[in-house]
Amino acid sequence: MIGYDYVEPLTLDEALESLATHGEDAHLIAGGASLVVMLHQQLIAPSVLVGLRRVEALRGIEARDDGSLRIGATTTHRQIERSPAAVAHAPALAEAFGHIATVRIRNQGTVGGNLAHADPAQDPPPILMALDASVSVAGPSGERRIPVADLFVDLFETSLEPGEIITAVELPPREPSARAIYVKFLPGSRDDYATVSVAASATIAEDGWRNVRIACGAVGPVPLRMRDAEAALEGTTPDDRALADAAATVADAVDPLDDTRGSAGYKRDMAVVWVRRALERLAAGAGR
């Protein structure tokens, strides 16, 4: 029998206080899409669960006048998928969240919980990394921001400090000529985890590509930026050969694991293939 106390604070300060009071015995829960499974499998055994769903400050999607976008940590995947503000900011953002599992899971899971869970095969991290997103974090030492690209440190591990809570995802303004795309290679059904996922973005101008970002999921213990590929394309107007050469650098950047979705070697090959496809689609005018 799994036993734990459940507390449900109404404010962020109360949530932080609960974590401070109970220390390592406490665990945060928002949607619980992954956490409940871990509880039943006895992978974790907290004595206190701190529920965040009633904390108003953690909710909502806000499009700001400067073109930036704020997504509260307890916003569900489905809310992002269907949000006009998310679509207006970057259609690829909403599309990526629409790829997550099933509608039932998307109605339950939250963006903050997803990032804190740090599963390298999940859909949100690559698109958020490609869009230069950061997370706002509150904790005992105050508030800070962490680029999503720096949030993950190992399999299911983040750079969050004890007692910290992700409060929001912040996306900076985008230029009118910016494009973004998200693609994933599925081994089975549409709701399965990806063998490889790729998000890419760039500002496409007459004088070349700028602000090139390429991120991959399911190709290592953490989601990864493909920085050599980005550097190869930055400031260029790439042809097919240049796109293929940039994608080829991915083979040395990834560190995939053998699992039921493919061997490490197969995933490495597929990462190159799918990065190339994403870049070719950007060059052909796909993505917004």
PDB file of N, CA, C and O in Angstrom, residues 124-195:
ATOM      1  N   PRO A 124       7.974  18.198 -25.680  1.00  0.00           N
ATOM      2  CA  PRO A 124       8.177  19.638 -25.456  1.00  0.00           C
ATOM      3  C   PRO A 124       9.618  20.138 -25.454  1.00  0.00           C
ATOM      4  O   PRO A 124       9.888  21.207 -26.015  1.00  0.00           O
ATOM      5  N   PRO A 125      10.585  19.435 -24.827  1.00  0.00           N
ATOM      6  CA  PRO A 125      11.920  20.046 -24.731  1.00  0.00           C
ATOM      7  C   PRO A 125      12.536  20.469 -26.058  1.00  0.00           C
ATOM      8  O   PRO A 125      13.046  21.599 -26.157  1.00  0.00           O
ATOM      9  N   PRO A 126      12.543  19.632 -27.116  1.00  0.00           N
ATOM     10  CA  PRO A 126      13.213  20.082 -28.339  1.00  0.00           C
ATOM     11  C   PRO A 126      12.613  21.352 -28.939  1.00  0.00           C
ATOM     12  O   PRO A 126      13.362  22.264 -29.324  1.00  0.00           O
ATOM     13  N   ILE A 127      11.284  21.456 -29.027  1.00  0.00           N
ATOM     14  CA  ILE A 127      10.702  22.655 -29.627  1.00  0.00           C
ATOM     15  C   ILE A 127      10.944  23.870 -28.742  1.00  0.00           C
ATOM     16  O   ILE A 127      11.206  24.972 -29.243  1.00  0.00           O
ATOM     17  N   LEU A 128      10.899  23.709 -27.437  1.00  0.00           N
ATOM     18  CA  LEU A 128      11.178  24.839 -26.551  1.00  0.00           C
ATOM     19  C   LEU A 128      12.641  25.268 -26.656  1.00  0.00           C
ATOM     20  O   LEU A 128      12.948  26.467 -26.632  1.00  0.00           O
ATOM     21  N   MET A 129      13.547  24.319 -26.795  1.00  0.00           N
ATOM     22  CA  MET A 129      14.957  24.656 -26.978  1.00  0.00           C
ATOM     23  C   MET A 129      15.171  25.383 -28.300  1.00  0.00           C
ATOM     24  O   MET A 129      15.927  26.357 -28.379  1.00  0.00           O
ATOM     25  N   ALA A 130      14.504  24.917 -29.356  1.00  0.00           N
ATOM     26  CA  ALA A 130      14.654  25.546 -30.662  1.00  0.00           C
ATOM     27  C   ALA A 130      14.099  26.963 -30.682  1.00  0.00           C
ATOM     28  O   ALA A 130      14.541  27.794 -31.480  1.00  0.00           O
ATOM     29  N   LEU A 131      13.142  27.254 -29.809  1.00  0.00           N
ATOM     30  CA  LEU A 131      12.556  28.588 -29.730  1.00  0.00           C
ATOM     31  C   LEU A 131      13.213  29.445 -28.645  1.00  0.00           C
ATOM     32  O   LEU A 131      12.682  30.488 -28.270  1.00  0.00           O
ATOM     33  N   ASP A 132      14.350  29.003 -28.131  1.00  0.00           N
ATOM     34  CA  ASP A 132      15.129  29.750 -27.134  1.00  0.00           C
ATOM     35  C   ASP A 132      14.343  30.011 -25.847  1.00  0.00           C
ATOM     36  O   ASP A 132      14.510  31.060 -25.199  1.00  0.00           O
ATOM     37  N   ALA A 133      13.499  29.078 -25.463  1.00  0.00           N
ATOM     38  CA  ALA A 133      12.696  29.244 -24.250  1.00  0.00           C
ATOM     39  C   ALA A 133      13.557  29.079 -23.001  1.00  0.00           C
ATOM     40  O   ALA A 133      14.607  28.418 -23.011  1.00  0.00           O
ATOM     41  N   SER A 134      13.098  29.679 -21.932  1.00  0.00           N
ATOM     42  CA  SER A 134      13.699  29.496 -20.615  1.00  0.00           C
ATOM     43  C   SER A 134      12.590  29.197 -19.620  1.00  0.00           C
ATOM     44  O   SER A 134      11.401  29.418 -19.910  1.00  0.00           O
ATOM     45  N   VAL A 135      12.970  28.676 -18.467  1.00  0.00           N
ATOM     46  CA  VAL A 135      11.996  28.454 -17.402  1.00  0.00           C
ATOM     47  C   VAL A 135      12.250  29.439 -16.278  1.00  0.00           C
ATOM     48  O   VAL A 135      13.410  29.717 -15.925  1.00  0.00           O
ATOM     49  N   SER A 136      11.181  30.000 -15.756  1.00  0.00           N
ATOM     50  CA  SER A 136      11.272  30.812 -14.535  1.00  0.00           C
ATOM     51  C   SER A 136      11.104  29.883 -13.346  1.00  0.00           C
ATOM     52  O   SER A 136      10.225  29.011 -13.341  1.00  0.00           O
ATOM     53  N   VAL A 137      11.957  30.076 -12.359  1.00  0.00           N
ATOM     54  CA  VAL A 137      12.007  29.189 -11.208  1.00  0.00           C
ATOM     55  C   VAL A 137      11.964  30.018  -9.938  1.00  0.00           C
ATOM     56  O   VAL A 137      12.604  31.072  -9.848  1.00  0.00           O
ATOM     57  N   ALA A 138      11.189  29.564  -8.960  1.00  0.00           N
ATOM     58  CA  ALA A 138      11.149  30.192  -7.645  1.00  0.00           C
ATOM     59  C   ALA A 138      11.639  29.194  -6.613  1.00  0.00           C
ATOM     60  O   ALA A 138      11.351  27.990  -6.699  1.00  0.00           O
ATOM     61  N   GLY A 139      12.374  29.689  -5.617  1.00  0.00           N
ATOM     62  CA  GLY A 139      12.896  28.795  -4.597  1.00  0.00           C
ATOM     63  C   GLY A 139      13.338  29.542  -3.362  1.00  0.00           C
ATOM     64  O   GLY A 139      13.097  30.755  -3.232  1.00  0.00           O
ATOM     65  N   PRO A 140      13.988  28.867  -2.438  1.00  0.00           N
ATOM     66  CA  PRO A 140      14.416  29.490  -1.176  1.00  0.00           C
ATOM     67  C   PRO A 140      15.333  30.693  -1.376  1.00  0.00           C
ATOM     68  O   PRO A 140      15.357  31.602  -0.544  1.00  0.00           O
ATOM     69  N   SER A 141      16.085  30.698  -2.477  1.00  0.00           N
ATOM     70  CA  SER A 141      17.022  31.804  -2.730  1.00  0.00           C
ATOM     71  C   SER A 141      16.431  32.875  -3.626  1.00  0.00           C
ATOM     72  O   SER A 141      17.156  33.785  -4.062  1.00  0.00           O
ATOM     73  N   GLY A 142      15.147  32.784  -3.919  1.00  0.00           N
ATOM     74  CA  GLY A 142      14.512  33.769  -4.773  1.00  0.00           C
ATOM     75  C   GLY A 142      14.170  33.209  -6.135  1.00  0.00           C
ATOM     76  O   GLY A 142      13.972  31.995  -6.297  1.00  0.00           O
ATOM     77  N   GLU A 143      14.122  34.089  -7.135  1.00  0.00           N
ATOM     78  CA  GLU A 143      13.723  33.696  -8.478  1.00  0.00           C
ATOM     79  C   GLU A 143      14.933  33.708  -9.412  1.00  0.00           C
ATOM     80  O   GLU A 143      15.874  34.480  -9.230  1.00  0.00           O
ATOM     81  N   ARG A 144      14.900  32.859 -10.416  1.00  0.00           N
ATOM     82  CA  ARG A 144      15.944  32.840 -11.430  1.00  0.00           C
ATOM     83  C   ARG A 144      15.371  32.255 -12.711  1.00  0.00           C
ATOM     84  O   ARG A 144      14.271  31.686 -12.715  1.00  0.00           O
ATOM     85  N   ARG A 145      16.113  32.427 -13.787  1.00  0.00           N
ATOM     86  CA  ARG A 145      15.738  31.841 -15.069  1.00  0.00           C
ATOM     87  C   ARG A 145      16.802  30.856 -15.514  1.00  0.00           C
ATOM     88  O   ARG A 145      17.999  31.089 -15.333  1.00  0.00           O
ATOM     89  N   ILE A 146      16.347  29.774 -16.124  1.00  0.00           N
ATOM     90  CA  ILE A 146      17.245  28.755 -16.658  1.00  0.00           C
ATOM     91  C   ILE A 146      16.857  28.509 -18.111  1.00  0.00           C
ATOM     92  O   ILE A 146      15.707  28.157 -18.388  1.00  0.00           O
ATOM     93  N   PRO A 147      17.758  28.687 -19.067  1.00  0.00           N
ATOM     94  CA  PRO A 147      17.442  28.284 -20.441  1.00  0.00           C
ATOM     95  C   PRO A 147      17.035  26.811 -20.468  1.00  0.00           C
ATOM     96  O   PRO A 147      17.651  25.984 -19.779  1.00  0.00           O
ATOM     97  N   VAL A 148      16.000  26.493 -21.229  1.00  0.00           N
ATOM     98  CA  VAL A 148      15.573  25.093 -21.296  1.00  0.00           C
ATOM     99  C   VAL A 148      16.736  24.213 -21.743  1.00  0.00           C
ATOM    100  O   VAL A 148      16.873  23.066 -21.288  1.00  0.00           O
ATOM    101  N   ALA A 149      17.599  24.727 -22.605  1.00  0.00           N
ATOM    102  CA  ALA A 149      18.758  23.959 -23.057  1.00  0.00           C
ATOM    103  C   ALA A 149      19.714  23.608 -21.922  1.00  0.00           C
ATOM    104  O   ALA A 149      20.497  22.663 -22.041  1.00  0.00           O
ATOM    105  N   ASP A 150      19.664  24.345 -20.805  1.00  0.00           N
ATOM    106  CA  ASP A 150      20.540  24.086 -19.658  1.00  0.00           C
ATOM    107  C   ASP A 150      19.813  23.414 -18.493  1.00  0.00           C
ATOM    108  O   ASP A 150      20.426  23.176 -17.442  1.00  0.00           O
ATOM    109  N   LEU A 151      18.543  23.115 -18.674  1.00  0.00           N
ATOM    110  CA  LEU A 151      17.754  22.569 -17.563  1.00  0.00           C
ATOM    111  C   LEU A 151      18.094  21.111 -17.281  1.00  0.00           C
ATOM    112  O   LEU A 151      18.091  20.671 -16.134  1.00  0.00           O
ATOM    113  N   PHE A 152      18.411  20.357 -18.311  1.00  0.00           N
ATOM    114  CA  PHE A 152      18.573  18.913 -18.166  1.00  0.00           C
ATOM    115  C   PHE A 152      20.039  18.555 -17.983  1.00  0.00           C
ATOM    116  O   PHE A 152      20.891  19.008 -18.756  1.00  0.00           O
ATOM    117  N   VAL A 153      20.336  17.755 -16.978  1.00  0.00           N
ATOM    118  CA  VAL A 153      21.728  17.397 -16.693  1.00  0.00           C
ATOM    119  C   VAL A 153      22.002  15.905 -16.849  1.00  0.00           C
ATOM    120  O   VAL A 153      23.145  15.497 -17.035  1.00  0.00           O
ATOM    121  N   ASP A 154      20.982  15.064 -16.761  1.00  0.00           N
ATOM    122  CA  ASP A 154      21.151  13.618 -16.937  1.00  0.00           C
ATOM    123  C   ASP A 154      19.758  13.013 -17.074  1.00  0.00           C
ATOM    124  O   ASP A 154      18.751  13.716 -17.002  1.00  0.00           O
ATOM    125  N   LEU A 155      19.721  11.717 -17.276  1.00  0.00           N
ATOM    126  CA  LEU A 155      18.456  11.018 -17.440  1.00  0.00           C
ATOM    127  C   LEU A 155      17.560  11.252 -16.225  1.00  0.00           C
ATOM    128  O   LEU A 155      17.940  10.900 -15.094  1.00  0.00           O
ATOM    129  N   PHE A 156      16.417  11.895 -16.438  1.00  0.00           N
ATOM    130  CA  PHE A 156      15.450  12.208 -15.380  1.00  0.00           C
ATOM    131  C   PHE A 156      16.039  13.109 -14.290  1.00  0.00           C
ATOM    132  O   PHE A 156      15.557  13.102 -13.162  1.00  0.00           O
ATOM    133  N   GLU A 157      17.048  13.893 -14.618  1.00  0.00           N
ATOM    134  CA  GLU A 157      17.643  14.818 -13.658  1.00  0.00           C
ATOM    135  C   GLU A 157      17.732  16.209 -14.271  1.00  0.00           C
ATOM    136  O   GLU A 157      18.081  16.358 -15.445  1.00  0.00           O
ATOM    137  N   THR A 158      17.446  17.214 -13.447  1.00  0.00           N
ATOM    138  CA  THR A 158      17.504  18.606 -13.901  1.00  0.00           C
ATOM    139  C   THR A 158      18.461  19.411 -13.024  1.00  0.00           C
ATOM    140  O   THR A 158      18.963  18.920 -12.013  1.00  0.00           O
ATOM    141  N   SER A 159      18.663  20.655 -13.424  1.00  0.00           N
ATOM    142  CA  SER A 159      19.507  21.561 -12.643  1.00  0.00           C
ATOM    143  C   SER A 159      18.723  22.312 -11.576  1.00  0.00           C
ATOM    144  O   SER A 159      19.247  23.230 -10.946  1.00  0.00           O
ATOM    145  N   LEU A 160      17.459  21.936 -11.340  1.00  0.00           N
ATOM    146  CA  LEU A 160      16.681  22.542 -10.262  1.00  0.00           C
ATOM    147  C   LEU A 160      17.311  22.212  -8.911  1.00  0.00           C
ATOM    148  O   LEU A 160      17.748  21.081  -8.665  1.00  0.00           O
ATOM    149  N   GLU A 161      17.332  23.208  -8.036  1.00  0.00           N
ATOM    150  CA  GLU A 161      17.852  23.013  -6.686  1.00  0.00           C
ATOM    151  C   GLU A 161      16.737  22.529  -5.770  1.00  0.00           C
ATOM    152  O   GLU A 161      15.548  22.710  -6.067  1.00  0.00           O
ATOM    153  N   PRO A 162      17.083  21.897  -4.630  1.00  0.00           N
ATOM    154  CA  PRO A 162      16.052  21.475  -3.682  1.00  0.00           C
ATOM    155  C   PRO A 162      15.162  22.649  -3.273  1.00  0.00           C
ATOM    156  O   PRO A 162      15.654  23.751  -3.016  1.00  0.00           O
ATOM    157  N   GLY A 163      13.866  22.407  -3.255  1.00  0.00           N
ATOM    158  CA  GLY A 163      12.924  23.431  -2.844  1.00  0.00           C
ATOM    159  C   GLY A 163      12.492  24.379  -3.936  1.00  0.00           C
ATOM    160  O   GLY A 163      11.707  25.299  -3.686  1.00  0.00           O
ATOM    161  N   GLU A 164      13.001  24.198  -5.165  1.00  0.00           N
ATOM    162  CA  GLU A 164      12.627  25.084  -6.265  1.00  0.00           C
ATOM    163  C   GLU A 164      11.421  24.555  -7.030  1.00  0.00           C
ATOM    164  O   GLU A 164      11.212  23.344  -7.139  1.00  0.00           O
ATOM    165  N   ILE A 165      10.665  25.481  -7.596  1.00  0.00           N
ATOM    166  CA  ILE A 165       9.471  25.167  -8.374  1.00  0.00           C
ATOM    167  C   ILE A 165       9.552  25.903  -9.706  1.00  0.00           C
ATOM    168  O   ILE A 165       9.819  27.110  -9.742  1.00  0.00           O
ATOM    169  N   ILE A 166       9.330  25.191 -10.802  1.00  0.00           N
ATOM    170  CA  ILE A 166       9.174  25.853 -12.099  1.00  0.00           C
ATOM    171  C   ILE A 166       7.851  26.614 -12.079  1.00  0.00           C
ATOM    172  O   ILE A 166       6.798  26.033 -11.800  1.00  0.00           O
ATOM    173  N   THR A 167       7.901  27.897 -12.361  1.00  0.00           N
ATOM    174  CA  THR A 167       6.680  28.705 -12.324  1.00  0.00           C
ATOM    175  C   THR A 167       6.129  29.005 -13.718  1.00  0.00           C
ATOM    176  O   THR A 167       4.922  29.198 -13.875  1.00  0.00           O
ATOM    177  N   ALA A 168       6.997  29.070 -14.717  1.00  0.00           N
ATOM    178  CA  ALA A 168       6.536  29.406 -16.065  1.00  0.00           C
ATOM    179  C   ALA A 168       7.589  29.058 -17.093  1.00  0.00           C
ATOM    180  O   ALA A 168       8.778  28.893 -16.765  1.00  0.00           O
ATOM    181  N   VAL A 169       7.139  28.949 -18.320  1.00  0.00           N
ATOM    182  CA  VAL A 169       8.026  28.874 -19.484  1.00  0.00           C
ATOM    183  C   VAL A 169       7.941  30.209 -20.202  1.00  0.00           C
ATOM    184  O   VAL A 169       6.843  30.717 -20.456  1.00  0.00           O
ATOM    185  N   GLU A 170       9.085  30.794 -20.504  1.00  0.00           N
ATOM    186  CA  GLU A 170       9.136  32.106 -21.154  1.00  0.00           C
ATOM    187  C   GLU A 170       9.754  31.956 -22.540  1.00  0.00           C
ATOM    188  O   GLU A 170      10.859  31.420 -22.681  1.00  0.00           O
ATOM    189  N   LEU A 171       9.026  32.440 -23.553  1.00  0.00           N
ATOM    190  CA  LEU A 171       9.528  32.399 -24.921  1.00  0.00           C
ATOM    191  C   LEU A 171       9.755  33.823 -25.421  1.00  0.00           C
ATOM    192  O   LEU A 171       8.855  34.657 -25.324  1.00  0.00           O
ATOM    193  N   PRO A 172      10.937  34.116 -25.948  1.00  0.00           N
ATOM    194  CA  PRO A 172      11.242  35.479 -26.388  1.00  0.00           C
ATOM    195  C   PRO A 172      10.506  35.826 -27.678  1.00  0.00           C
ATOM    196  O   PRO A 172       9.991  34.937 -28.375  1.00  0.00           O
ATOM    197  N   PRO A 173      10.478  37.113 -28.038  1.00  0.00           N
ATOM    198  CA  PRO A 173       9.839  37.511 -29.304  1.00  0.00           C
ATOM    199  C   PRO A 173      10.531  36.852 -30.489  1.00  0.00           C
ATOM    200  O   PRO A 173      11.721  36.530 -30.447  1.00  0.00           O
ATOM    201  N   ARG A 174       9.772  36.680 -31.581  1.00  0.00           N
ATOM    202  CA  ARG A 174      10.309  36.103 -32.816  1.00  0.00           C
ATOM    203  C   ARG A 174      10.217  37.127 -33.942  1.00  0.00           C
ATOM    204  O   ARG A 174       9.278  37.907 -33.993  1.00  0.00           O
ATOM    205  N   GLU A 175      11.183  37.076 -34.831  1.00  0.00           N
ATOM    206  CA  GLU A 175      11.151  37.953 -35.981  1.00  0.00           C
ATOM    207  C   GLU A 175      10.105  37.474 -36.983  1.00  0.00           C
ATOM    208  O   GLU A 175       9.810  36.274 -37.061  1.00  0.00           O
ATOM    209  N   PRO A 176       9.532  38.393 -37.789  1.00  0.00           N
ATOM    210  CA  PRO A 176       8.493  38.008 -38.747  1.00  0.00           C
ATOM    211  C   PRO A 176       8.940  36.942 -39.740  1.00  0.00           C
ATOM    212  O   PRO A 176       8.121  36.129 -40.187  1.00  0.00           O
ATOM    213  N   SER A 177      10.216  36.919 -40.080  1.00  0.00           N
ATOM    214  CA  SER A 177      10.699  35.945 -41.058  1.00  0.00           C
ATOM    215  C   SER A 177      11.201  34.656 -40.417  1.00  0.00           C
ATOM    216  O   SER A 177      11.787  33.804 -41.103  1.00  0.00           O
ATOM    217  N   ALA A 178      10.989  34.507 -39.120  1.00  0.00           N
ATOM    218  CA  ALA A 178      11.426  33.289 -38.441  1.00  0.00           C
ATOM    219  C   ALA A 178      10.514  32.119 -38.791  1.00  0.00           C
ATOM    220  O   ALA A 178       9.300  32.273 -38.942  1.00  0.00           O
ATOM    221  N   ARG A 179      11.120  30.959 -38.927  1.00  0.00           N
ATOM    222  CA  ARG A 179      10.369  29.728 -39.170  1.00  0.00           C
ATOM    223  C   ARG A 179      10.780  28.694 -38.133  1.00  0.00           C
ATOM    224  O   ARG A 179      11.907  28.694 -37.651  1.00  0.00           O
ATOM    225  N   ALA A 180       9.855  27.815 -37.813  1.00  0.00           N
ATOM    226  CA  ALA A 180      10.160  26.726 -36.890  1.00  0.00           C
ATOM    227  C   ALA A 180       9.379  25.493 -37.310  1.00  0.00           C
ATOM    228  O   ALA A 180       8.281  25.599 -37.881  1.00  0.00           O
ATOM    229  N   ILE A 181       9.945  24.343 -37.029  1.00  0.00           N
ATOM    230  CA  ILE A 181       9.311  23.096 -37.426  1.00  0.00           C
ATOM    231  C   ILE A 181       9.621  22.027 -36.386  1.00  0.00           C
ATOM    232  O   ILE A 181      10.656  22.069 -35.711  1.00  0.00           O
ATOM    233  N   TYR A 182       8.693  21.074 -36.228  1.00  0.00           N
ATOM    234  CA  TYR A 182       8.902  19.945 -35.320  1.00  0.00           C
ATOM    235  C   TYR A 182       8.497  18.674 -36.050  1.00  0.00           C
ATOM    236  O   TYR A 182       7.397  18.584 -36.609  1.00  0.00           O
ATOM    237  N   VAL A 183       9.401  17.690 -36.051  1.00  0.00           N
ATOM    238  CA  VAL A 183       9.113  16.397 -36.676  1.00  0.00           C
ATOM    239  C   VAL A 183       9.566  15.303 -35.723  1.00  0.00           C
ATOM    240  O   VAL A 183      10.471  15.490 -34.911  1.00  0.00           O
ATOM    241  N   LYS A 184       8.928  14.149 -35.839  1.00  0.00           N
ATOM    242  CA  LYS A 184       9.338  13.025 -35.002  1.00  0.00           C
ATOM    243  C   LYS A 184       9.161  11.726 -35.776  1.00  0.00           C
ATOM    244  O   LYS A 184       8.260  11.597 -36.610  1.00  0.00           O
ATOM    245  N   PHE A 185      10.058  10.787 -35.497  1.00  0.00           N
ATOM    246  CA  PHE A 185      10.021   9.469 -36.118  1.00  0.00           C
ATOM    247  C   PHE A 185       9.494   8.493 -35.091  1.00  0.00           C
ATOM    248  O   PHE A 185      10.117   8.268 -34.050  1.00  0.00           O
ATOM    249  N   LEU A 186       8.339   7.909 -35.379  1.00  0.00           N
ATOM    250  CA  LEU A 186       7.667   7.022 -34.433  1.00  0.00           C
ATOM    251  C   LEU A 186       7.890   5.562 -34.816  1.00  0.00           C
ATOM    252  O   LEU A 186       7.733   5.195 -35.982  1.00  0.00           O
ATOM    253  N   PRO A 187       8.220   4.724 -33.860  1.00  0.00           N
ATOM    254  CA  PRO A 187       8.424   3.303 -34.163  1.00  0.00           C
ATOM    255  C   PRO A 187       7.124   2.522 -34.289  1.00  0.00           C
ATOM    256  O   PRO A 187       7.104   1.443 -34.878  1.00  0.00           O
ATOM    257  N   GLY A 188       6.045   3.024 -33.720  1.00  0.00           N
ATOM    258  CA  GLY A 188       4.792   2.285 -33.723  1.00  0.00           C
ATOM    259  C   GLY A 188       3.607   3.209 -33.876  1.00  0.00           C
ATOM    260  O   GLY A 188       3.489   3.950 -34.851  1.00  0.00           O
ATOM    261  N   SER A 189       2.744   3.238 -32.873  1.00  0.00           N
ATOM    262  CA  SER A 189       1.525   4.037 -32.934  1.00  0.00           C
ATOM    263  C   SER A 189       1.847   5.509 -32.698  1.00  0.00           C
ATOM    264  O   SER A 189       2.912   5.877 -32.197  1.00  0.00           O
ATOM    265  N   ARG A 190       0.884   6.358 -33.062  1.00  0.00           N
ATOM    266  CA  ARG A 190       1.080   7.805 -32.982  1.00  0.00           C
ATOM    267  C   ARG A 190       1.319   8.275 -31.552  1.00  0.00           C
ATOM    268  O   ARG A 190       1.935   9.317 -31.328  1.00  0.00           O
ATOM    269  N   ASP A 191       0.832   7.529 -30.560  1.00  0.00           N
ATOM    270  CA  ASP A 191       0.979   7.967 -29.174  1.00  0.00           C
ATOM    271  C   ASP A 191       2.224   7.385 -28.503  1.00  0.00           C
ATOM    272  O   ASP A 191       2.406   7.542 -27.296  1.00  0.00           O
ATOM    273  N   ASP A 192       3.092   6.739 -29.268  1.00  0.00           N
ATOM    274  CA  ASP A 192       4.303   6.159 -28.698  1.00  0.00           C
ATOM    275  C   ASP A 192       5.362   7.247 -28.528  1.00  0.00           C
ATOM    276  O   ASP A 192       5.275   8.335 -29.086  1.00  0.00           O
ATOM    277  N   TYR A 193       6.388   6.938 -27.736  1.00  0.00           N
ATOM    278  CA  TYR A 193       7.559   7.807 -27.668  1.00  0.00           C
ATOM    279  C   TYR A 193       8.297   7.755 -28.996  1.00  0.00           C
ATOM    280  O   TYR A 193       8.273   6.755 -29.709  1.00  0.00           O
ATOM    281  N   ALA A 194       8.997   8.838 -29.304  1.00  0.00           N
ATOM    282  CA  ALA A 194       9.728   8.912 -30.565  1.00  0.00           C
ATOM    283  C   ALA A 194      11.009   8.100 -30.507  1.00  0.00           C
ATOM    284  O   ALA A 194      11.645   7.979 -29.458  1.00  0.00           O
ATOM    285  N   THR A 195      11.394   7.542 -31.661  1.00  0.00           N
ATOM    286  CA  THR A 195      12.740   7.018 -31.811  1.00  0.00           C
ATOM    287  C   THR A 195      13.717   8.184 -31.907  1.00  0.00           C
ATOM    288  O   THR A 195      14.793   8.171 -31.309  1.00  0.00           O
TER     289      THR A 195
END
